Coordinates of C-alpha atoms in Angstrom, one line a residue:
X5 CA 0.0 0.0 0.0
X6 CA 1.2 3.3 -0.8
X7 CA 0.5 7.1 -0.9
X8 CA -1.0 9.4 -3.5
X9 CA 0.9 12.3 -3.9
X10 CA -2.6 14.3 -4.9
X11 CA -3.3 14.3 -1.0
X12 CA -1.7 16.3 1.4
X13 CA -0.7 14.0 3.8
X14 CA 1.6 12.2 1.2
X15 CA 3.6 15.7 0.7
X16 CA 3.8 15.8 4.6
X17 CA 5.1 12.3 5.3
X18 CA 7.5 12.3 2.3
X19 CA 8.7 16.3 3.9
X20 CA 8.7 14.8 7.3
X21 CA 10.9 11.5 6.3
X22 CA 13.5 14.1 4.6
X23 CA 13.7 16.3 7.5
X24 CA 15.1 14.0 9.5
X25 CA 17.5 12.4 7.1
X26 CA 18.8 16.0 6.4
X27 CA 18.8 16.7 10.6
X28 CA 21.6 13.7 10.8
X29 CA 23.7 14.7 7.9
X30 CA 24.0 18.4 9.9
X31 CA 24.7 17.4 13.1
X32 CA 27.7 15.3 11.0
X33 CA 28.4 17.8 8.8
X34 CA 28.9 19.8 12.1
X35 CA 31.5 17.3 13.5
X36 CA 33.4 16.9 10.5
X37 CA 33.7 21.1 10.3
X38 CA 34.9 21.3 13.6
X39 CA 37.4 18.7 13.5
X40 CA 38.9 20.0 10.5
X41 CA 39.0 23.0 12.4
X42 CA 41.2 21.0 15.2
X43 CA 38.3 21.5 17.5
X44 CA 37.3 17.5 17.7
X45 CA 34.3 16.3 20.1
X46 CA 34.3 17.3 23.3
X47 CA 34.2 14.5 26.2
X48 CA 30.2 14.1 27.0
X49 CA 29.5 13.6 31.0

């Protein structure tokens, strides 16, 4: 079964799946900027 694009709720669930695929490539994009900036991860608690 499957969603048709015609109804709103398919746009939603297809933004909603992307959002959060693009949220974990920034937070890595993040890590990878700051360690090339020689500011690697800090120690969590």
């Amino acid at each position: 079964y499957g969603y048709m694009w015609e109804y709103p709720v398919a746009r939603a669930w297809a933004d909603a799946r992307v959002q959060r695929i693009y949220g974990g490539t920034n937070e890595i994009m993040k890590e990878v900027i700051a360690r090339s900036m020689g500011l690697g991860a800090k120690a969590q608690a």
